[in-house]
Coordinates of C-alpha atoms and ligand atoms in Angstrom, one line a residue:
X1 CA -23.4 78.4 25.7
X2 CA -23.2 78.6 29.4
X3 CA -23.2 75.9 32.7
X4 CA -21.0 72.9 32.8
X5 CA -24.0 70.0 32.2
X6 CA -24.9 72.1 29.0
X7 CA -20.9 72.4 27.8
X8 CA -21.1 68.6 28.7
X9 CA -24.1 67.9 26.8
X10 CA -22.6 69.9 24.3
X11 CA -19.5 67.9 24.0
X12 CA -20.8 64.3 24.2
X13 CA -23.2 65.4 20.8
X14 CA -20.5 67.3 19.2
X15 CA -19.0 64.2 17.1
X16 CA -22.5 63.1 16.1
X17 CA -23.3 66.5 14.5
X18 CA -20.3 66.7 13.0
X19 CA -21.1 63.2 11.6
X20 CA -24.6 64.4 10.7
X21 CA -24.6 68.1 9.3
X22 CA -21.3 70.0 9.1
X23 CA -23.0 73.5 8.3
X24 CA -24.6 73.4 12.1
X25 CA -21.8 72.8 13.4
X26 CA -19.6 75.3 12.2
X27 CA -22.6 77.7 12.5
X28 CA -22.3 76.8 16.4
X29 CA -18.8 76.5 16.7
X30 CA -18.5 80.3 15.5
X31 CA -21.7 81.6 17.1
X32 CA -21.5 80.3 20.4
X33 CA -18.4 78.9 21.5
X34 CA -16.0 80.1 24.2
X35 CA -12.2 79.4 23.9
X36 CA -12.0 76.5 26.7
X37 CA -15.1 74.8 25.1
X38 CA -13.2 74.8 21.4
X39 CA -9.7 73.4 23.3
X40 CA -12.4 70.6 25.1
X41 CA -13.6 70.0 21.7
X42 CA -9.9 69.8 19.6
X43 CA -9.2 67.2 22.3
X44 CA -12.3 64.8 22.4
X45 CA -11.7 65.2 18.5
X46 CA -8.3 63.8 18.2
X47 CA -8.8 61.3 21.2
X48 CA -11.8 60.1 18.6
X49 CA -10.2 59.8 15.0
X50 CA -7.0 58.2 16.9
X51 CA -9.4 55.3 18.4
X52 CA -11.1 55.4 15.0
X53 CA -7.5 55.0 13.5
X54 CA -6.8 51.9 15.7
X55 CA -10.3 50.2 14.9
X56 CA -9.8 50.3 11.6
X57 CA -6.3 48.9 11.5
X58 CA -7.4 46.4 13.6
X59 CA -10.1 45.5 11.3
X60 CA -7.9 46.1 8.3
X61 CA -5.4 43.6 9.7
X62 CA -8.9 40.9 10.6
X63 CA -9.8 41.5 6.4
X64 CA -6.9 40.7 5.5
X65 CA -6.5 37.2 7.4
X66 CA -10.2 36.8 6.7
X67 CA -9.1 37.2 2.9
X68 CA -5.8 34.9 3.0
X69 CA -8.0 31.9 5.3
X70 CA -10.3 32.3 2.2
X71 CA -8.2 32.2 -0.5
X72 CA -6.1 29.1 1.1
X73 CA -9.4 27.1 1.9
X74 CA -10.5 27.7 -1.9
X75 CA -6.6 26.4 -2.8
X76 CA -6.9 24.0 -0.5
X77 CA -10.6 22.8 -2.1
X78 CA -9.4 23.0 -5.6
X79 CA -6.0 21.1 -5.2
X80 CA -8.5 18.3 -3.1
X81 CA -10.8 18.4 -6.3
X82 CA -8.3 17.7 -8.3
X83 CA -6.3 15.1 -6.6
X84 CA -9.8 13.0 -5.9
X85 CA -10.2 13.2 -9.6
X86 CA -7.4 10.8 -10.8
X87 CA -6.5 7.1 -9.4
X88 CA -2.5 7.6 -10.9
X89 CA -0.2 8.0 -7.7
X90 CA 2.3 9.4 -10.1
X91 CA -0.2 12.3 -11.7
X92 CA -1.4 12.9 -8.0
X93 CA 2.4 13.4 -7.1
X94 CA 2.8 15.4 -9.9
X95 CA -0.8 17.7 -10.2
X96 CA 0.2 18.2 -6.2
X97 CA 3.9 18.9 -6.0
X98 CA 3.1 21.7 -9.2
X99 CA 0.1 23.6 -8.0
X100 CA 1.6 23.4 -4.2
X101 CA 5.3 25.1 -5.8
X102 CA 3.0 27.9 -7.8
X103 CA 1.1 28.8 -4.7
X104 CA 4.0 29.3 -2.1
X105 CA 6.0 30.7 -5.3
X106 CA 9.5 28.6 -4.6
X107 CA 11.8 27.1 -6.4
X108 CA 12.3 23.7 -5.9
X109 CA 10.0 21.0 -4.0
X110 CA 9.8 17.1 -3.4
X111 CA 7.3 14.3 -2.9
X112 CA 9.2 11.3 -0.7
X113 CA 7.0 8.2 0.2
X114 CA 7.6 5.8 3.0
X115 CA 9.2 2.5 1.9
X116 CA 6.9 -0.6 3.3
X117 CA 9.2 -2.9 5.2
X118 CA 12.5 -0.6 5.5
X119 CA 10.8 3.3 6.5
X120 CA 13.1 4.9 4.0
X121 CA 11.9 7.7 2.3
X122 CA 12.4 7.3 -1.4
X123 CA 11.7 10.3 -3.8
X124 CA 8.8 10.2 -6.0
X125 CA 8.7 13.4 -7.7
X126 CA 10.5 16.8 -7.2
X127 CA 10.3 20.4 -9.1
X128 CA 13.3 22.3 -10.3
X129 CA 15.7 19.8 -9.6
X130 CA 17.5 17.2 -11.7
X131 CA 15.5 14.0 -11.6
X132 CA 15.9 12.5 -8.0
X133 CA 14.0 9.0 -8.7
X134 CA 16.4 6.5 -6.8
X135 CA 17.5 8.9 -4.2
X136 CA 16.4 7.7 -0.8
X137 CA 16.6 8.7 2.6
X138 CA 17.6 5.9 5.2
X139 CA 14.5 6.0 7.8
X140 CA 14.6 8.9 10.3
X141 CA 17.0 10.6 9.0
X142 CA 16.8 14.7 8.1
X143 CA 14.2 17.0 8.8
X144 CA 12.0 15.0 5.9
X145 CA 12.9 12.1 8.7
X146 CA 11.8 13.8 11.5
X147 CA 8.1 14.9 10.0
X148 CA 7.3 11.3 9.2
X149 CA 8.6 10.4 13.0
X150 CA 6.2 13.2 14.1
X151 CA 3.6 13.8 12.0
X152 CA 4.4 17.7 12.2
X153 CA 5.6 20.0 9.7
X154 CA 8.8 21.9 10.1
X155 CA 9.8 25.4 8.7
X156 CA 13.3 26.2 8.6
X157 CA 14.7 29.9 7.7
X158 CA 18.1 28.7 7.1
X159 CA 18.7 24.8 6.4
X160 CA 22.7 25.5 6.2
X161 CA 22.7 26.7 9.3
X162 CA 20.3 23.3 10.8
X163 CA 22.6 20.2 11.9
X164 CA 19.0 18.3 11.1
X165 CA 19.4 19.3 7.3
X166 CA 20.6 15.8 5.3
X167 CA 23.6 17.6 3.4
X168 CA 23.7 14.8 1.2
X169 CA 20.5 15.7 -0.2
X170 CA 22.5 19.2 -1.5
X171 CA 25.8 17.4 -2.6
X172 CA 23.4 15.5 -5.0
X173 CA 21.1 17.9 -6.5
X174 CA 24.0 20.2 -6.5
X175 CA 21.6 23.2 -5.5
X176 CA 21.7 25.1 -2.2
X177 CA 19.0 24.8 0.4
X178 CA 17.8 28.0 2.1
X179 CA 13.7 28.1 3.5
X180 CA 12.5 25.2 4.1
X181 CA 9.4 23.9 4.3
X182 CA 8.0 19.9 5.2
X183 CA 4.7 19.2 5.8
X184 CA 3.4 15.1 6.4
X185 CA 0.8 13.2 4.2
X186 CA -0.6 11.8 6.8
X187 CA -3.5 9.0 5.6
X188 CA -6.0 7.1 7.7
X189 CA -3.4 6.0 10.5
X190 CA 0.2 6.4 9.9
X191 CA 2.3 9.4 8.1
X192 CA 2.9 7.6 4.4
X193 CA 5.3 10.4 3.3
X194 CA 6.2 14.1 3.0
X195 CA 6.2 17.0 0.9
X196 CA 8.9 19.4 0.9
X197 CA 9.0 22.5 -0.8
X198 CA 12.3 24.9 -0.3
X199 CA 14.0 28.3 -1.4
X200 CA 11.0 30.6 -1.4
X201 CA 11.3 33.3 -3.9
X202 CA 10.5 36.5 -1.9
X203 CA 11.3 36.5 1.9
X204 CA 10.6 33.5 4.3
X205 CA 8.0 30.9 5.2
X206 CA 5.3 32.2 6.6
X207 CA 2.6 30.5 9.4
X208 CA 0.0 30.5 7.1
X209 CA 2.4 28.6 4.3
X210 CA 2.8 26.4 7.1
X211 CA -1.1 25.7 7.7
X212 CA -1.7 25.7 3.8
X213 CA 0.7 23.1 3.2
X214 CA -0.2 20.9 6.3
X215 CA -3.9 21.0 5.0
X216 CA -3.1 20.4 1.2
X217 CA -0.9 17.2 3.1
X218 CA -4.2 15.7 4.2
X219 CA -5.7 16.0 1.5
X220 CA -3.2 14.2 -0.6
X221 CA -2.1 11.8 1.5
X222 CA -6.1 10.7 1.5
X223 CA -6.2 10.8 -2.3
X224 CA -2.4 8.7 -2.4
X225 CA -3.8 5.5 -0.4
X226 CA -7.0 5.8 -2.4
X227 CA -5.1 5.2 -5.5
X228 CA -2.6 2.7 -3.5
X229 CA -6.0 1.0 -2.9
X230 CA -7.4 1.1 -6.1
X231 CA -4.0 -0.5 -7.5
X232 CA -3.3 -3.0 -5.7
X233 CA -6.9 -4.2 -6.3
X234 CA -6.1 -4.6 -10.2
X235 CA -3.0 -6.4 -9.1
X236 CA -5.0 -8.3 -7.2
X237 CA -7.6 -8.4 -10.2
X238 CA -5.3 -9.4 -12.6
X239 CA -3.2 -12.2 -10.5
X240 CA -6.5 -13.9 -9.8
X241 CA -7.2 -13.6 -13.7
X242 CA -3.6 -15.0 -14.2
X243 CA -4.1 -17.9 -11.6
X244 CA -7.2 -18.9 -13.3
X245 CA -5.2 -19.3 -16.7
X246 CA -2.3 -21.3 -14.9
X247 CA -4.9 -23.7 -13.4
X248 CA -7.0 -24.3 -16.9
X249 CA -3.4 -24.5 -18.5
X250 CA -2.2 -27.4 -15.8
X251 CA -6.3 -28.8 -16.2
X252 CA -5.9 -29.1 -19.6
X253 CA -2.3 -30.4 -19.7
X254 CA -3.1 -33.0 -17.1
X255 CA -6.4 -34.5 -18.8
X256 CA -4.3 -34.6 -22.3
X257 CA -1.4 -36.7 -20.2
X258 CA -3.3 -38.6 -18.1
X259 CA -7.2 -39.8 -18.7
X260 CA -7.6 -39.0 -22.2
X261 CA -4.5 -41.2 -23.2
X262 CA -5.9 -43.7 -20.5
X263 CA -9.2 -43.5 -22.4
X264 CA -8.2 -43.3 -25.8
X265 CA -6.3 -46.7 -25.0
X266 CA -9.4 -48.3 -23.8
X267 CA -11.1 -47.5 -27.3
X268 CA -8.6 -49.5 -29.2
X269 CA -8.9 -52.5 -26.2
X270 CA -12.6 -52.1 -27.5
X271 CA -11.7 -52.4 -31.0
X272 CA -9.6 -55.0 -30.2
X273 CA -12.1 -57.2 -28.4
X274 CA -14.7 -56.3 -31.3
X275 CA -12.5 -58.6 -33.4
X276 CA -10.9 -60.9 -31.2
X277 CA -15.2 -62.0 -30.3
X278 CA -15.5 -62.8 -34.0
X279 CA -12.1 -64.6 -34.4
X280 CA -10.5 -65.9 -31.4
X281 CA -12.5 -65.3 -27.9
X282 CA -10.0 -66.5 -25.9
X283 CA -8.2 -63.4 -26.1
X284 CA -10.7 -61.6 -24.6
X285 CA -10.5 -62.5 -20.8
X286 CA -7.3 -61.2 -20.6
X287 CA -7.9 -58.3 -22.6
X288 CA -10.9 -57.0 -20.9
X289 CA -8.8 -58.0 -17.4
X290 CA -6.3 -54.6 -19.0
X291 CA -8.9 -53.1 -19.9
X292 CA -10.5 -52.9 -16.5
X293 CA -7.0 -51.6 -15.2
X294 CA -6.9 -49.0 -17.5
X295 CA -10.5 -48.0 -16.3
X296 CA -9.8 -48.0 -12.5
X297 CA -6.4 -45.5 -13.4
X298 CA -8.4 -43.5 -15.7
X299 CA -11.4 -43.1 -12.6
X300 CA -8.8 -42.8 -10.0
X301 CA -6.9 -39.9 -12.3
X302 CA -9.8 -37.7 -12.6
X303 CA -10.9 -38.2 -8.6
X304 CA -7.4 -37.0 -8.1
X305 CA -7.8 -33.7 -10.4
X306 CA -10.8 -33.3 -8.9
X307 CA -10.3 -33.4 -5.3
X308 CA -6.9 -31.0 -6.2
X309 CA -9.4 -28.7 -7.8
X310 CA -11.3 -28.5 -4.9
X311 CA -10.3 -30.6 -1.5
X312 CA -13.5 -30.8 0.4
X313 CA -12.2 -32.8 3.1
X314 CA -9.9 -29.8 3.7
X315 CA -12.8 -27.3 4.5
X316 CA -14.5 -30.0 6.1
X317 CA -12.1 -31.8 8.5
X318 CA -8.7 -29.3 8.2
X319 CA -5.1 -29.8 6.7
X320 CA -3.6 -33.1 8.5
X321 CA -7.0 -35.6 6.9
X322 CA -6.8 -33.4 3.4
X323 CA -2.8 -33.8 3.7
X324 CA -3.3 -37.4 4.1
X325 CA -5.4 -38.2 1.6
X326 CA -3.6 -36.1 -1.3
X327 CA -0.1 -38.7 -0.4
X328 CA -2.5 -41.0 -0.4
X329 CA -3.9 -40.5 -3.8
X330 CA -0.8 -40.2 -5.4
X331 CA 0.9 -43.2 -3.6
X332 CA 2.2 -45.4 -6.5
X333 CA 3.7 -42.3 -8.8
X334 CA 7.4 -43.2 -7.7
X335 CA 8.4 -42.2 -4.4
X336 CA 6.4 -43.6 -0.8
X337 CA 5.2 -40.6 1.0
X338 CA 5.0 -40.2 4.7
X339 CA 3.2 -37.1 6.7
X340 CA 4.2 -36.4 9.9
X341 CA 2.5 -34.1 12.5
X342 CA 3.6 -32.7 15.6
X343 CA 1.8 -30.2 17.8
X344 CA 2.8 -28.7 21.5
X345 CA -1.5 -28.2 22.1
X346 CA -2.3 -30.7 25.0
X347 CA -4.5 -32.2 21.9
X348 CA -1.4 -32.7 19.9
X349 CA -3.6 -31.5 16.8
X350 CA -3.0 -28.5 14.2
X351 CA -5.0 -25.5 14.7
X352 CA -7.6 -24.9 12.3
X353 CA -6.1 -21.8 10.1
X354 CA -8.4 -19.2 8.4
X355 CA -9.7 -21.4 5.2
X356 CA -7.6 -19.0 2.7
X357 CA -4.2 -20.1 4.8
X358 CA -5.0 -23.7 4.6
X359 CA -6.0 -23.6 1.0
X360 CA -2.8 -21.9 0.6
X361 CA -0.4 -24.2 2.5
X362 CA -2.6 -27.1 0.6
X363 CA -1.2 -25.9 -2.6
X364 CA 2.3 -25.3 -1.6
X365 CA 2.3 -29.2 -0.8
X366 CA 0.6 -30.2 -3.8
X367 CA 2.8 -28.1 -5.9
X368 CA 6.3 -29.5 -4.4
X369 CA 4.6 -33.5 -4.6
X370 CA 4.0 -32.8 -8.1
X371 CA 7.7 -31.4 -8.7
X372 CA 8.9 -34.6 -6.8
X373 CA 7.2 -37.0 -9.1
X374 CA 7.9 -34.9 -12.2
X375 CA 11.5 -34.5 -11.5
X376 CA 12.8 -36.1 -8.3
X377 CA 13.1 -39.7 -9.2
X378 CA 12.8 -39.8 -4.9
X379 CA 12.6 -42.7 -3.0
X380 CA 10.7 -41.3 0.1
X381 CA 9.3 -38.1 0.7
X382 CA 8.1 -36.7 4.3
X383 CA 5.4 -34.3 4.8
X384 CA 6.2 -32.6 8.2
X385 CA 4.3 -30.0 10.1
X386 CA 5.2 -29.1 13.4
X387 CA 3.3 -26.7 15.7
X388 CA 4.8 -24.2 18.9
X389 CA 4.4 -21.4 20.1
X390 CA 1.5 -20.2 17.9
X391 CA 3.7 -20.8 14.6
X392 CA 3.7 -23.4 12.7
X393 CA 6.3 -24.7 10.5
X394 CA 6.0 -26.7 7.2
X395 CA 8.5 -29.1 5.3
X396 CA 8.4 -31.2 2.3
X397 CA 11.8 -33.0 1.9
X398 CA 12.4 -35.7 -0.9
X399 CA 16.0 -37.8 -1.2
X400 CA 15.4 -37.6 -5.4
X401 CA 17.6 -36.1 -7.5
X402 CA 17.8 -32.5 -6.3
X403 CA 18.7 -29.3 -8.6
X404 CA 20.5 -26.1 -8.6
X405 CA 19.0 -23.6 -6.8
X406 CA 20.8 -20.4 -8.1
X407 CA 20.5 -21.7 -11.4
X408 CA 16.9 -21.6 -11.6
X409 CA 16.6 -17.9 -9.8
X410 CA 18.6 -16.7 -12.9
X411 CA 16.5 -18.3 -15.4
X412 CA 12.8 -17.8 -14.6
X413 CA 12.4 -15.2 -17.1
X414 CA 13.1 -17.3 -19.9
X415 CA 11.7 -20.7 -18.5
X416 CA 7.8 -20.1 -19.0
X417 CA 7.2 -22.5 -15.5
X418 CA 5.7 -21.5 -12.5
X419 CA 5.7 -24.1 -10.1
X420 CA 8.4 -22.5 -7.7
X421 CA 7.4 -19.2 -7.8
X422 CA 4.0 -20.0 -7.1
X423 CA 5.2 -21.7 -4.1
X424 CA 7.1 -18.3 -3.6
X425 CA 4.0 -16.0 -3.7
X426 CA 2.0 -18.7 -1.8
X427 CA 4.5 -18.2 1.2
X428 CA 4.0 -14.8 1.7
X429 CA 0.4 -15.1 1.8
X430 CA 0.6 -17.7 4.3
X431 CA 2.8 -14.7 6.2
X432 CA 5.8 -17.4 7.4
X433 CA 9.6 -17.5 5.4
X434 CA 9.9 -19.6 2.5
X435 CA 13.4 -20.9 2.4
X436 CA 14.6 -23.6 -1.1
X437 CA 17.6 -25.9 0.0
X438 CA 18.4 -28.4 -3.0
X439 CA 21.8 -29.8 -4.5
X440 CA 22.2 -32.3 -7.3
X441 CA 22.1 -35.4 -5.9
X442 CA 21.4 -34.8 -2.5
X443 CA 17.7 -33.8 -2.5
X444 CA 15.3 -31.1 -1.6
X445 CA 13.7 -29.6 1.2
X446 CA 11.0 -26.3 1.3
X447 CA 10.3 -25.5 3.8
X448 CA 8.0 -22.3 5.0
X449 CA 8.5 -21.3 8.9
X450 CA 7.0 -18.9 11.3
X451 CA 3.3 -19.3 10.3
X452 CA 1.4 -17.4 12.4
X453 CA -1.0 -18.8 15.0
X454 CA -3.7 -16.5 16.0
X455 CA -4.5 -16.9 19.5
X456 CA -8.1 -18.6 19.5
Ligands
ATP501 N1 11.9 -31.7 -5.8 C1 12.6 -31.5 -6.9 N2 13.6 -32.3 -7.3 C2 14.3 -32.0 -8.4 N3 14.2 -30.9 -9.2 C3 13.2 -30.1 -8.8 C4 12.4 -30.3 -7.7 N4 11.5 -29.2 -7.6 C5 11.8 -28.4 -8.6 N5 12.8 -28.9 -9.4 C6 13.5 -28.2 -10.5 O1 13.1 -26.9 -10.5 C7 12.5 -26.6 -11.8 C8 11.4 -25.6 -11.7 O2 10.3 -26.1 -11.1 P1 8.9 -25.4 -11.4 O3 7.9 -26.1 -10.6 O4 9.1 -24.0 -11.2 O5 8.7 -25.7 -13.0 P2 8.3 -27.0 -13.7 O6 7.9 -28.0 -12.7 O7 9.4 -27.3 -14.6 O8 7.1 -26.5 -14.6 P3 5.6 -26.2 -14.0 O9 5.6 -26.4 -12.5 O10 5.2 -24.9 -14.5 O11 4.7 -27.3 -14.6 C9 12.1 -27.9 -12.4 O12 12.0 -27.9 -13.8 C10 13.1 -28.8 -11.8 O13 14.2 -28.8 -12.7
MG502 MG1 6.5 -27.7 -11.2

């Protein structure tokens, strides 16, 4: 081998060769090489396997993230599958909370959902602890607090050590906290709980536990409000099916009261006349004058069921006309019935509500007028609403006989009525405050407040 481009040459094919066919170059390495060229090649050789080295830990280290990304997208797939395939909230919480503890190998974990109304996080379901059903956490509060206020998840290496930690949480399971780990369920708009899960067995959290949980989170909190849905649509299901049995119960008890006694009392008028025409006619004028009473009460009876079945005039023409004419249709039951109506629009009229809301307040009416002639023994009853500042306000006072209020909140269960609690339920739909004031002797007055307005 001689001249410094051959050496080169020489150099820059060595590692190929050596690659390619071992015998050749051995047979050259002995044959032909001087002692610099063999101290060139020792160092291009060991310059090579140590880059070699480095690319292959680097691509060692890429497999294996390649390999975990895999095998949490897979966990993350299967725990999605099998959330989607149940509509229980308490088997999601369960299915989740179990496969999620298995995966990050811990020891204990929780489920907490956020409380409508008060933002407490109450527990739903927790793993290797003693059952936590009616603990709560006040809103905010802890590190469970802060992820909802967030909507990130927190890892903590040593939750003794972390003023955020709720040490109450440990007093009451009477177990120790260490790792922790919170991740949100964050649904379509708003964070509607956490999962924790704590004390992993080997070592701490890791970032990819973090990602894994965050993405299992999504997924569950997607499945929970689906099931939340699906729920309160069979509530709503089965209170409509409920309502429909209440009204065919009051249907029927009303026609067997009213008409059909009314015109089983005309049949024996007709009997009566039958005779009286063969024996003594002069009875008849005045019979068939009662009998044509009884008529015109039977007629007006069941044009008042109907148009409480289904008020046209209030789809047509709004609450105040329909208000009017159902005190008007029951003026001579008892009590005399005034509606009054104020308004701060320059028009000093009601708004027209969304037809549901007026149907609604409708029946809250006709419900307390029918409680006032069944029970009140009133003299006078008013009808008020009052319109301002995009509320509206509704009160039905009577000066009958009143009742105790308490009394009847502790007896519902056993009473088999409905009529309050109806008007109870029919509040909140309206969306105002439904407030019951009542004393024996001194009357009653409902009243529902704060009715919202929308703006038009
Ligand atoms: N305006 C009122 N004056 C006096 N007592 C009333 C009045 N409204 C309600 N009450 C009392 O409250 C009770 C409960 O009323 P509620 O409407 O729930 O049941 P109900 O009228 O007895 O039965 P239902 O409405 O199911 O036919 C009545 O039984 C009555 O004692
Ligand atoms: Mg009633």
């Amino acid at each position: 081998m001689s001249g410094t481009n051959q050496k080169q040459f020489n150099l820059d094919n060595l590692l190929d060769i050596a690659k390619s066919d071992r015998n050749e170059l051995l047979t050259s390495i002995f044959n032909d090489w001087d002692r610099q060229t063999l101290v060139e090649f020792a160092i291009i050789s060991t310059q090579s396997i140590t880059e070699e080295r480095s690319n292959y830990r680097t691509l060692n280290t890429q497999y294996n993230t390649a390999q975990t990304r895999a095998q949490g997208l897979a966990f993350v797939k299967e725990i999605g599958e099998s959330l989607s395939s149940t509509l229980d909230v308490n088997e999601i919480l369960i299915r989740l909370l179990n496969r999620v503890s298995q995966e990050l190998d811990v020891r204990n974990g929780s489920v907490m959902l956020v409380e409508k109304g008060s933002g407490d996080l109450v527990f739903q379901t927790s793993i290797g602890y003693p059952s936590m059903k009616p603990f709560r956490l006040p809103h905010g509060e802890g590190l469970a607090g802060e992820v909802v206020m967030t909507g990130k998840p927190i890892r903590v290496d040593n939750a003794q050590s972390d003023i955020r930690h709720f040490k109450k949480f440990d007093n009451r399971t009477g177990f120790l906290t260490e790792t922790v780990l919170y991740a949100p369920l964050t649904g379509r708009d708003k964070v509607i709980g956490v999962i924790g899960v704590f004390n992993k067995r080997h070592g701490l959290f890791t970032d990819s536990d973090e990602i894994l949980l965050n993405s299992v989170g999504r997924f569950a909190a997607i499945a929970i409000e689906n099931a939340c849905l699906h729920q309160d649509v069979k509530e709503e299901r089965d209170r409509i099916v409920e309502i429909q049995q209440e009204v065919s119960t009051r249907l029927q008890r009303d026609l067997h009261d009213g008409p059909t006694q009314l015109v089983a009392s005309l049949q024996m008028s007709i009997d009566f006349c039958r005779t009286a025409l063969k024996k003594d006619p002069s009875l008849l004028e005045e019979e068939l004058n009662s009998m044509y009473e009884l008529a015109q009460k039977a007629t007006h009876q069941m044009r008042t069921l109907l148009f409480e079945l289904r008020p046209l005039v209030l789809e047509a023409k709004g609450l105040v006309p329909a208000l009017q004419e159902l005190l008007a249709r029951h003026e001579g039951e008892g009590p005399r019935f005034h509606l009054r109506v104020r308004s701060d629009l320059p028009s000093r009229t009601v708004t027209r509500l969304s037809v549901r809301v007026e149907r609604t307040i409708f029946a809250i009416v006709q419900e307390s007028i029918n409680n006032i002639i069944k029970h009140a023994k009133a003299h006078n009853v008013l009808v008020k609403l009052k319109q301002k500042n995009h509320r509206l306000n509704l009160s039905i006072i009577d000066d009958g006989v009143g009742f105790d209020v308490s009394d009847l909140k502790g007896s519902y269960e056993t009473r088999g009525s409905y009529g309050m609690l109806n008007i109870k339920e029919r509040a909140d739909v309206t969306g105002g405050k439904l407030t019951v004031k009542s004393a024996i002797g001194a009357g009653t007055e409902i009243r529902v407040v704060n009715i919202p307005i929308p703006s038009q």
